[in-house]
């Protein structure tokens, strides 16, 4: 009898990550994507007004690349080997340049000693020591967070023992941390961490600032070709697409999923996916395992019973995170002071939030600037859910839905909406699916 496929609904980055892992684990996988490309909001596209250039919404400088490395390793070939086959490499990127409303500028390295030296020179030893101690503390916070939605699913408050709860300081916000640091420029940098997740610093839990610790620990990275020319970060999405084909994942673009069929009763279980083909004809795919990698509101539109009643109730009180306004333009010069390796990142700190400009050399004397303007953010479910205090973590749908054979993954997951956390949500969904299917076969 032909094996019933695992169906992945949505070709977002989380869906791609789950599909690649499951295919390598020996499952037959079919991925249904309503659009014409994979990668969701991270997909590379050709620019209409900038012909010949690859444009994307992926940050031009990558942080915490370990989940990318783990994904490629667990789906068949190490990332470095995959990059080498494509004539690429991942190399350390330049430090970020922070510009402030008073006209001053700070070049902030990622490495701990260099960071401390730069801050000592700019603000004196006392301020530098406060920053160092804060980031040291946030590293402890990050270590505590790793099993809470990233390496293991965060299923409920009982997972938080008293010591962890005290360390995470759930009642404090990113804005509180910024005020405590006692230096306006560094306060702006701290607040920008929340803004760049699409949330208000005043309502974002302090633990989200742990991104500052992962940045200092794991550094900043960019892609380059064999000649040392910069390559857009979305090339990783293209390589992941190729990995899916290599693992014989059946990828069907233009297949819009319209419904999930779930059996009634206490022991509810997914039994089929209904989709519309590109020609408009319907298709019913019988399956006992589905990973839903669309946003949670789309997920519930497919079947309201796709989440437990309590999780549906919590989601009703949630709101989408804000996506920055994205603009691409060509420049005939690059005046960025740290345009090492053909890439730079400049963060302009405005009262309403950061404006992040990535510049990448695309030809001799020609630079592509991609501007992510968080002062003009708009609600976008594909970015995840906005923070509304620590308790809003429970508004985010769980990966294990409570319906047999049905999991969710994406930037809305409880692990967070950083690019790396999106990949990890796909990993957790794939683990749950694999374990359940393997257990049924073993039984």
Short mmCIF file of C-alpha atoms in Angstrom, two decimals:
data_model
loop_
_atom_site.label_atom_id
_atom_site.label_comp_id
_atom_site.label_asym_id
_atom_site.label_seq_id
_atom_site.Cartn_x
_atom_site.Cartn_y
_atom_site.Cartn_z
CA UNK A 1 0.00 0.00 0.00
CA UNK A 2 1.30 3.47 -0.89
CA UNK A 3 2.46 5.47 2.11
CA UNK A 4 0.12 8.32 3.04
CA UNK A 5 2.17 11.52 2.79
CA UNK A 6 2.87 14.05 5.46
CA UNK A 7 1.32 17.25 4.11
CA UNK A 8 3.01 20.57 4.85
CA UNK A 9 0.60 23.46 4.36
CA UNK A 10 2.49 26.58 3.33
CA UNK A 11 5.93 27.00 1.80
CA UNK A 12 7.13 29.44 4.44
CA UNK A 13 10.61 29.04 5.89
CA UNK A 14 9.18 27.01 8.78
CA UNK A 15 7.31 24.75 6.36
CA UNK A 16 10.41 24.21 4.26
CA UNK A 17 12.48 23.37 7.35
CA UNK A 18 9.93 20.83 8.58
CA UNK A 19 9.58 19.23 5.12
CA UNK A 20 13.35 18.84 4.66
CA UNK A 21 13.83 17.16 8.04
CA UNK A 22 10.90 14.79 7.61
CA UNK A 23 11.99 13.76 4.13
CA UNK A 24 15.47 12.95 5.40
CA UNK A 25 13.89 10.88 8.20
CA UNK A 26 12.26 8.69 5.54
CA UNK A 27 8.76 10.16 5.35
CA UNK A 28 6.98 10.84 2.09
CA UNK A 29 6.29 14.57 2.16
CA UNK A 30 4.07 16.78 0.03
CA UNK A 31 4.28 20.56 0.41
CA UNK A 32 1.35 22.68 -0.79
CA UNK A 33 2.00 26.39 -1.35
CA UNK A 34 -0.63 28.78 -2.66
CA UNK A 35 1.88 31.22 -4.17
CA UNK A 36 4.43 30.88 -6.95
CA UNK A 37 7.56 30.56 -4.81
CA UNK A 38 8.87 29.12 -1.57
CA UNK A 39 10.21 31.04 1.40
CA UNK A 40 7.23 33.20 2.32
CA UNK A 41 8.27 36.73 3.24
CA UNK A 42 11.93 35.64 3.04
CA UNK A 43 11.65 34.51 -0.59
CA UNK A 44 14.12 36.04 -3.08
CA UNK A 45 12.46 37.93 -5.91
CA UNK A 46 13.64 39.72 -9.04
CA UNK A 47 13.27 43.49 -8.77
CA UNK A 48 10.93 45.03 -11.35
CA UNK A 49 12.68 48.38 -11.18
CA UNK A 50 16.12 46.88 -10.50
CA UNK A 51 16.44 44.20 -13.22
CA UNK A 52 19.04 41.51 -12.72
CA UNK A 53 19.19 41.97 -8.94
CA UNK A 54 17.88 39.64 -6.26
CA UNK A 55 15.77 41.45 -3.67
CA UNK A 56 14.51 40.08 -0.38
CA UNK A 57 13.35 40.99 3.12
CA UNK A 58 16.05 38.91 4.84
CA UNK A 59 18.50 40.90 6.98
CA UNK A 60 21.71 41.54 5.05
CA UNK A 61 23.74 40.39 8.06
CA UNK A 62 22.85 37.06 9.71
CA UNK A 63 23.06 36.38 13.43
CA UNK A 64 22.92 33.02 15.25
CA UNK A 65 23.51 30.79 12.19
CA UNK A 66 23.49 27.55 14.24
CA UNK A 67 19.87 26.63 13.33
CA UNK A 68 20.76 26.96 9.63
CA UNK A 69 23.73 24.66 10.16
CA UNK A 70 21.64 22.14 12.09
CA UNK A 71 18.91 22.16 9.43
CA UNK A 72 21.27 21.42 6.55
CA UNK A 73 23.13 18.77 8.54
CA UNK A 74 19.90 17.02 9.61
CA UNK A 75 18.53 17.10 6.06
CA UNK A 76 21.52 15.49 4.42
CA UNK A 77 24.61 17.64 3.93
CA UNK A 78 26.45 20.12 6.16
CA UNK A 79 25.86 23.79 5.42
CA UNK A 80 29.53 24.56 4.74
CA UNK A 81 29.68 21.69 2.23
CA UNK A 82 26.46 22.87 0.59
CA UNK A 83 27.77 26.41 0.35
CA UNK A 84 31.08 25.17 -1.09
CA UNK A 85 29.22 23.21 -3.79
CA UNK A 86 27.51 26.44 -4.75
CA UNK A 87 30.78 28.42 -4.72
CA UNK A 88 29.81 30.29 -1.58
CA UNK A 89 31.01 30.70 1.98
CA UNK A 90 29.73 32.22 5.22
CA UNK A 91 32.23 34.67 6.68
CA UNK A 92 32.26 37.09 9.63
CA UNK A 93 30.38 40.27 8.85
CA UNK A 94 31.17 43.88 9.74
CA UNK A 95 30.09 45.54 12.98
CA UNK A 96 26.87 47.51 12.98
CA UNK A 97 27.00 51.28 12.85
CA UNK A 98 24.49 52.99 15.14
CA UNK A 99 23.52 56.58 14.42
CA UNK A 100 21.57 58.61 16.95
CA UNK A 101 19.23 61.58 16.79
CA UNK A 102 21.87 63.88 18.28
CA UNK A 103 24.11 63.25 15.26
CA UNK A 104 26.64 61.00 16.99
CA UNK A 105 27.65 57.55 15.81
CA UNK A 106 28.78 54.31 17.46
CA UNK A 107 30.49 51.39 15.71
CA UNK A 108 29.58 48.40 17.89
CA UNK A 109 31.53 45.17 17.32
CA UNK A 110 29.94 41.84 18.19
CA UNK A 111 32.93 40.25 19.94
CA UNK A 112 32.93 40.72 23.73
CA UNK A 113 36.34 42.33 24.28
CA UNK A 114 36.08 44.54 21.20
CA UNK A 115 32.59 45.59 22.24
CA UNK A 116 33.78 46.53 25.72
CA UNK A 117 36.70 48.51 24.30
CA UNK A 118 34.44 50.42 21.90
CA UNK A 119 31.98 51.31 24.66
CA UNK A 120 34.75 52.30 27.05
CA UNK A 121 36.16 54.66 24.45
CA UNK A 122 32.77 56.15 23.66
CA UNK A 123 31.15 56.39 27.09
CA UNK A 124 33.75 55.55 29.73
CA UNK A 125 34.46 52.44 31.81
CA UNK A 126 31.43 52.68 34.11
CA UNK A 127 28.90 52.64 31.24
CA UNK A 128 30.85 49.93 29.43
CA UNK A 129 30.81 47.78 32.56
CA UNK A 130 27.04 48.20 32.99
CA UNK A 131 26.52 47.09 29.37
CA UNK A 132 28.85 44.12 29.79
CA UNK A 133 27.07 43.01 32.96
CA UNK A 134 23.67 43.40 31.31
CA UNK A 135 24.63 41.29 28.31
CA UNK A 136 26.24 38.70 30.62
CA UNK A 137 22.90 38.49 32.43
CA UNK A 138 21.02 38.21 29.13
CA UNK A 139 23.26 35.31 28.16
CA UNK A 140 22.02 33.48 31.24
CA UNK A 141 18.48 34.40 30.20
CA UNK A 142 19.06 32.98 26.74
CA UNK A 143 20.45 29.74 28.15
CA UNK A 144 17.29 29.42 30.25
CA UNK A 145 15.11 30.17 27.20
CA UNK A 146 16.66 27.55 24.94
CA UNK A 147 14.48 24.67 26.21
CA UNK A 148 11.44 26.98 26.32
CA UNK A 149 10.17 26.97 22.74
CA UNK A 150 13.43 26.59 20.82
CA UNK A 151 14.96 23.22 21.63
CA UNK A 152 11.78 21.88 23.28
CA UNK A 153 8.19 22.97 22.96
CA UNK A 154 6.92 25.42 25.57
CA UNK A 155 3.65 23.74 26.45
CA UNK A 156 2.51 25.65 29.53
CA UNK A 157 3.45 27.66 32.65
CA UNK A 158 4.41 24.51 34.51
CA UNK A 159 7.55 24.32 32.40
CA UNK A 160 8.79 27.42 34.25
CA UNK A 161 10.36 26.44 37.56
CA UNK A 162 10.69 29.24 40.17
CA UNK A 163 14.40 29.83 39.48
CA UNK A 164 13.79 30.21 35.73
CA UNK A 165 10.81 32.48 36.31
CA UNK A 166 12.94 34.78 38.49
CA UNK A 167 15.73 34.84 35.90
CA UNK A 168 13.36 35.71 33.05
CA UNK A 169 11.81 38.55 35.07
CA UNK A 170 8.42 38.26 33.36
CA UNK A 171 7.09 41.51 34.81
CA UNK A 172 9.89 43.58 33.28
CA UNK A 173 9.97 44.90 29.72
CA UNK A 174 12.62 45.79 27.17
CA UNK A 175 11.85 49.44 27.93
CA UNK A 176 12.67 48.79 31.60
CA UNK A 177 16.08 47.37 30.64
CA UNK A 178 16.71 50.39 28.44
CA UNK A 179 15.95 52.78 31.28
CA UNK A 180 18.20 50.88 33.68
CA UNK A 181 21.27 51.05 31.44
CA UNK A 182 21.46 54.78 32.15
CA UNK A 183 22.87 55.91 28.78
CA UNK A 184 20.49 57.24 26.07
CA UNK A 185 22.37 55.79 23.09
CA UNK A 186 22.56 52.31 24.60
CA UNK A 187 18.95 52.60 25.70
CA UNK A 188 18.01 53.20 22.05
CA UNK A 189 19.91 50.08 20.99
CA UNK A 190 18.11 47.99 23.62
CA UNK A 191 14.69 49.33 22.61
CA UNK A 192 15.43 48.63 18.96
CA UNK A 193 15.60 44.88 19.70
CA UNK A 194 11.87 44.90 20.46
CA UNK A 195 11.03 47.18 17.55
CA UNK A 196 12.84 44.87 15.15
CA UNK A 197 10.60 41.99 16.23
CA UNK A 198 7.58 44.14 15.31
CA UNK A 199 6.56 44.92 18.89
CA UNK A 200 6.38 47.89 21.25
CA UNK A 201 9.36 48.01 23.68
CA UNK A 202 6.96 49.08 26.44
CA UNK A 203 5.04 45.80 26.07
CA UNK A 204 7.82 43.42 25.06
CA UNK A 205 9.16 41.16 27.85
CA UNK A 206 12.73 41.88 28.90
CA UNK A 207 13.78 38.36 27.92
CA UNK A 208 13.47 39.30 24.22
CA UNK A 209 16.59 41.45 24.66
CA UNK A 210 18.54 38.19 24.93
CA UNK A 211 19.15 38.76 21.21
CA UNK A 212 21.96 41.10 22.36
CA UNK A 213 23.64 38.13 24.06
CA UNK A 214 23.32 35.76 21.09
CA UNK A 215 24.75 38.48 18.86
CA UNK A 216 27.78 38.90 21.13
CA UNK A 217 28.21 35.13 21.50
CA UNK A 218 27.71 33.95 17.93
CA UNK A 219 28.70 37.02 15.94
CA UNK A 220 27.54 38.51 12.65
CA UNK A 221 27.80 36.66 9.34
CA UNK A 222 27.46 37.36 5.63
CA UNK A 223 27.52 35.23 2.48
CA UNK A 224 30.20 35.67 -0.17
CA UNK A 225 30.96 34.06 -3.51
CA UNK A 226 34.32 32.60 -4.55
CA UNK A 227 35.60 36.06 -5.53
CA UNK A 228 34.64 37.56 -2.18
CA UNK A 229 31.66 39.45 -3.57
CA UNK A 230 28.62 39.69 -1.25
CA UNK A 231 25.65 37.42 -1.84
CA UNK A 232 22.11 38.10 -0.56
CA UNK A 233 21.14 36.17 2.57
CA UNK A 234 18.10 34.74 0.79
CA UNK A 235 20.47 32.49 -1.15
CA UNK A 236 20.08 30.17 1.85
CA UNK A 237 16.37 29.91 1.02
CA UNK A 238 17.28 28.95 -2.56
CA UNK A 239 19.66 26.27 -1.30
CA UNK A 240 16.96 24.93 1.02
CA UNK A 241 14.56 24.78 -1.93
CA UNK A 242 17.14 22.67 -3.79
CA UNK A 243 17.48 20.43 -0.73
CA UNK A 244 13.73 19.74 -0.82
CA UNK A 245 13.96 18.65 -4.45
CA UNK A 246 16.97 16.47 -3.66
CA UNK A 247 15.02 14.79 -0.84
CA UNK A 248 12.12 14.23 -3.26
CA UNK A 249 9.66 16.39 -1.42
CA UNK A 250 6.69 16.86 -3.73
CA UNK A 251 6.44 20.64 -3.95
CA UNK A 252 3.18 21.88 -5.49
CA UNK A 253 3.12 25.64 -6.05
CA UNK A 254 -0.16 27.38 -6.81
CA UNK A 255 -2.05 24.87 -4.66
CA UNK A 256 -4.15 26.93 -2.26
CA UNK A 257 -5.24 24.91 0.76
CA UNK A 258 -8.85 25.72 1.59
CA UNK A 259 -9.75 23.30 4.37
CA UNK A 260 -8.56 20.72 6.85
CA UNK A 261 -10.78 17.74 7.49
CA UNK A 262 -10.75 16.68 11.14
CA UNK A 263 -12.66 13.79 12.61
CA UNK A 264 -15.27 14.75 15.23
CA UNK A 265 -15.19 13.82 18.88
CA UNK A 266 -12.80 13.89 21.80
CA UNK A 267 -10.11 11.97 19.91
CA UNK A 268 -10.16 14.38 16.97
CA UNK A 269 -7.66 13.62 14.24
CA UNK A 270 -6.73 15.18 10.91
CA UNK A 271 -7.77 13.02 7.98
CA UNK A 272 -7.41 15.12 4.83
CA UNK A 273 -6.38 18.41 3.29
CA UNK A 274 -8.54 20.11 0.65
CA UNK A 275 -6.82 22.38 -1.88
CA UNK A 276 -7.51 24.25 -5.09
CA UNK A 277 -5.14 23.46 -7.97
CA UNK A 278 -3.75 26.20 -10.26
CA UNK A 279 -6.47 25.39 -12.83
CA UNK A 280 -9.17 25.99 -10.21
CA UNK A 281 -10.12 22.35 -9.74
CA UNK A 282 -10.41 20.94 -6.21
CA UNK A 283 -8.18 18.23 -4.78
CA UNK A 284 -8.58 16.20 -1.61
CA UNK A 285 -5.37 14.76 -0.14
CA UNK A 286 -5.96 11.99 2.40
CA UNK A 287 -3.37 12.14 5.18
CA UNK A 288 -2.93 11.38 8.86
CA UNK A 289 -0.22 14.03 9.44
CA UNK A 290 -0.26 17.75 8.65
CA UNK A 291 2.14 20.52 9.55
CA UNK A 292 0.45 23.88 9.18
CA UNK A 293 3.05 26.53 8.38
CA UNK A 294 0.65 29.37 7.63
CA UNK A 295 -0.21 32.18 10.04
CA UNK A 296 -2.56 31.22 12.91
CA UNK A 297 -5.57 33.09 11.52
CA UNK A 298 -5.21 31.27 8.21
CA UNK A 299 -4.82 28.05 10.13
CA UNK A 300 -8.12 28.55 11.96
CA UNK A 301 -9.85 29.57 8.73
CA UNK A 302 -9.04 26.08 7.40
CA UNK A 303 -10.84 24.53 10.37
CA UNK A 304 -11.80 26.22 13.64
CA UNK A 305 -11.14 22.96 15.46
CA UNK A 306 -7.49 23.09 14.39
CA UNK A 307 -6.63 24.41 17.88
CA UNK A 308 -7.94 23.67 21.34
CA UNK A 309 -10.77 25.94 22.51
CA UNK A 310 -8.52 27.67 25.07
CA UNK A 311 -5.86 28.36 22.43
CA UNK A 312 -8.50 29.76 20.07
CA UNK A 313 -9.75 32.04 22.84
CA UNK A 314 -6.24 33.34 23.57
CA UNK A 315 -5.50 33.91 19.88
CA UNK A 316 -8.65 36.03 19.57
CA UNK A 317 -6.93 38.57 21.86
CA UNK A 318 -3.68 38.61 19.87
CA UNK A 319 -2.55 40.98 17.11
CA UNK A 320 -0.04 40.65 14.27
CA UNK A 321 3.46 42.01 14.70
CA UNK A 322 4.54 44.98 12.59
CA UNK A 323 6.50 44.49 9.38
CA UNK A 324 8.88 47.33 8.53
CA UNK A 325 8.40 49.35 5.38
CA UNK A 326 10.89 47.88 2.90
CA UNK A 327 12.58 49.94 0.19
CA UNK A 328 15.33 48.96 -2.25
CA UNK A 329 17.38 51.52 -4.15
CA UNK A 330 20.61 51.68 -6.16
CA UNK A 331 23.38 54.06 -5.10
CA UNK A 332 26.37 55.12 -7.16
CA UNK A 333 28.54 55.37 -4.05
CA UNK A 334 28.83 53.79 -0.61
CA UNK A 335 29.72 56.15 2.22
CA UNK A 336 29.12 53.55 4.95
CA UNK A 337 32.17 53.61 7.24
CA UNK A 338 32.18 49.84 7.74
CA UNK A 339 31.49 48.51 4.25
CA UNK A 340 33.90 45.63 4.80
CA UNK A 341 33.42 42.68 2.50
CA UNK A 342 30.98 44.66 0.41
CA UNK A 343 28.26 44.65 3.11
CA UNK A 344 27.32 47.15 5.80
CA UNK A 345 24.54 47.67 8.33
CA UNK A 346 23.65 51.15 9.57
CA UNK A 347 20.95 51.56 12.23
CA UNK A 348 19.45 55.04 12.45
CA UNK A 349 17.74 55.35 15.84
CA UNK A 350 14.67 57.58 15.62
CA UNK A 351 12.24 58.34 18.46
CA UNK A 352 9.63 56.12 16.77
CA UNK A 353 12.04 53.24 16.25
CA UNK A 354 15.04 52.13 14.16
CA UNK A 355 15.58 52.52 10.44
CA UNK A 356 17.99 49.77 9.36
CA UNK A 357 19.87 50.13 6.09
CA UNK A 358 21.81 47.22 4.62
CA UNK A 359 24.15 48.02 1.76
CA UNK A 360 25.58 45.42 -0.59
CA UNK A 361 28.03 46.03 -3.43
CA UNK A 362 26.46 44.65 -6.62
CA UNK A 363 28.88 46.00 -9.22
CA UNK A 364 31.94 48.22 -9.43
CA UNK A 365 30.87 51.54 -7.98
CA UNK A 366 27.24 50.41 -7.56
CA UNK A 367 25.60 49.59 -4.22
CA UNK A 368 22.16 48.18 -3.44
CA UNK A 369 20.62 49.68 -0.32
CA UNK A 370 17.76 47.81 1.38
CA UNK A 371 16.00 49.92 3.98
CA UNK A 372 13.90 48.34 6.76
CA UNK A 373 11.97 51.25 8.27
CA UNK A 374 10.45 50.23 11.59
CA UNK A 375 9.03 53.72 12.16
CA UNK A 376 6.50 52.91 9.42
CA UNK A 377 5.63 49.35 10.43
CA UNK A 378 2.30 47.81 9.42
CA UNK A 379 0.56 44.76 10.94
CA UNK A 380 1.52 41.63 9.06
CA UNK A 381 0.60 38.11 10.28
CA UNK A 382 3.57 36.65 8.39
CA UNK A 383 5.89 38.44 10.87
CA UNK A 384 4.36 36.71 13.89
CA UNK A 385 2.41 38.03 16.87
CA UNK A 386 3.03 41.29 18.69
CA UNK A 387 4.08 41.11 22.32
CA UNK A 388 1.58 42.39 24.86
CA UNK A 389 3.46 41.53 28.02
CA UNK A 390 4.89 38.18 29.12
CA UNK A 391 1.52 36.48 29.41
CA UNK A 392 0.90 37.03 25.70
CA UNK A 393 3.30 34.13 25.06
CA UNK A 394 0.25 31.91 25.70
CA UNK A 395 -1.65 33.74 22.93
CA UNK A 396 0.77 32.14 20.51
CA UNK A 397 -0.54 28.80 19.28
CA UNK A 398 1.31 25.71 20.46
CA UNK A 399 3.18 23.52 18.01
CA UNK A 400 1.23 20.50 19.27
CA UNK A 401 -2.35 21.51 18.53
CA UNK A 402 -4.29 18.92 20.52
CA UNK A 403 -5.63 17.42 17.28
CA UNK A 404 -4.04 14.10 16.42
CA UNK A 405 -1.62 14.38 13.51
CA UNK A 406 -1.70 18.20 13.35
CA UNK A 407 1.14 20.59 14.23
CA UNK A 408 1.85 24.27 13.58
CA UNK A 409 5.12 26.08 12.88
CA UNK A 410 6.16 29.62 12.04
CA UNK A 411 7.06 33.04 13.44
CA UNK A 412 3.93 32.92 15.59
CA UNK A 413 5.35 30.05 17.67
CA UNK A 414 6.23 30.50 21.34
CA UNK A 415 9.97 30.39 20.63
CA UNK A 416 9.83 33.80 18.91
CA UNK A 417 9.97 35.28 15.42
CA UNK A 418 13.70 35.72 14.88
CA UNK A 419 14.81 34.04 11.65
CA UNK A 420 16.59 31.33 13.63
CA UNK A 421 13.54 30.74 15.84
CA UNK A 422 11.34 30.26 12.79
CA UNK A 423 13.67 27.49 11.60
CA UNK A 424 13.58 25.89 15.05
CA UNK A 425 9.77 25.89 15.10
CA UNK A 426 9.87 23.82 11.92
CA UNK A 427 12.30 21.45 13.60
CA UNK A 428 10.01 20.99 16.64
CA UNK A 429 6.98 20.32 14.42
CA UNK A 430 8.95 17.74 12.44
CA UNK A 431 10.08 16.00 15.64
CA UNK A 432 6.51 15.72 16.89
CA UNK A 433 5.30 14.39 13.57
CA UNK A 434 8.14 11.88 13.25
CA UNK A 435 7.75 10.60 16.81
CA UNK A 436 4.00 10.11 16.47
CA UNK A 437 4.25 8.33 13.12
CA UNK A 438 7.15 6.17 14.26
CA UNK A 439 5.24 5.23 17.42
CA UNK A 440 2.16 4.19 15.45
CA UNK A 441 4.22 2.09 13.07
CA UNK A 442 6.12 0.55 15.99
CA UNK A 443 2.88 -0.29 17.75
#
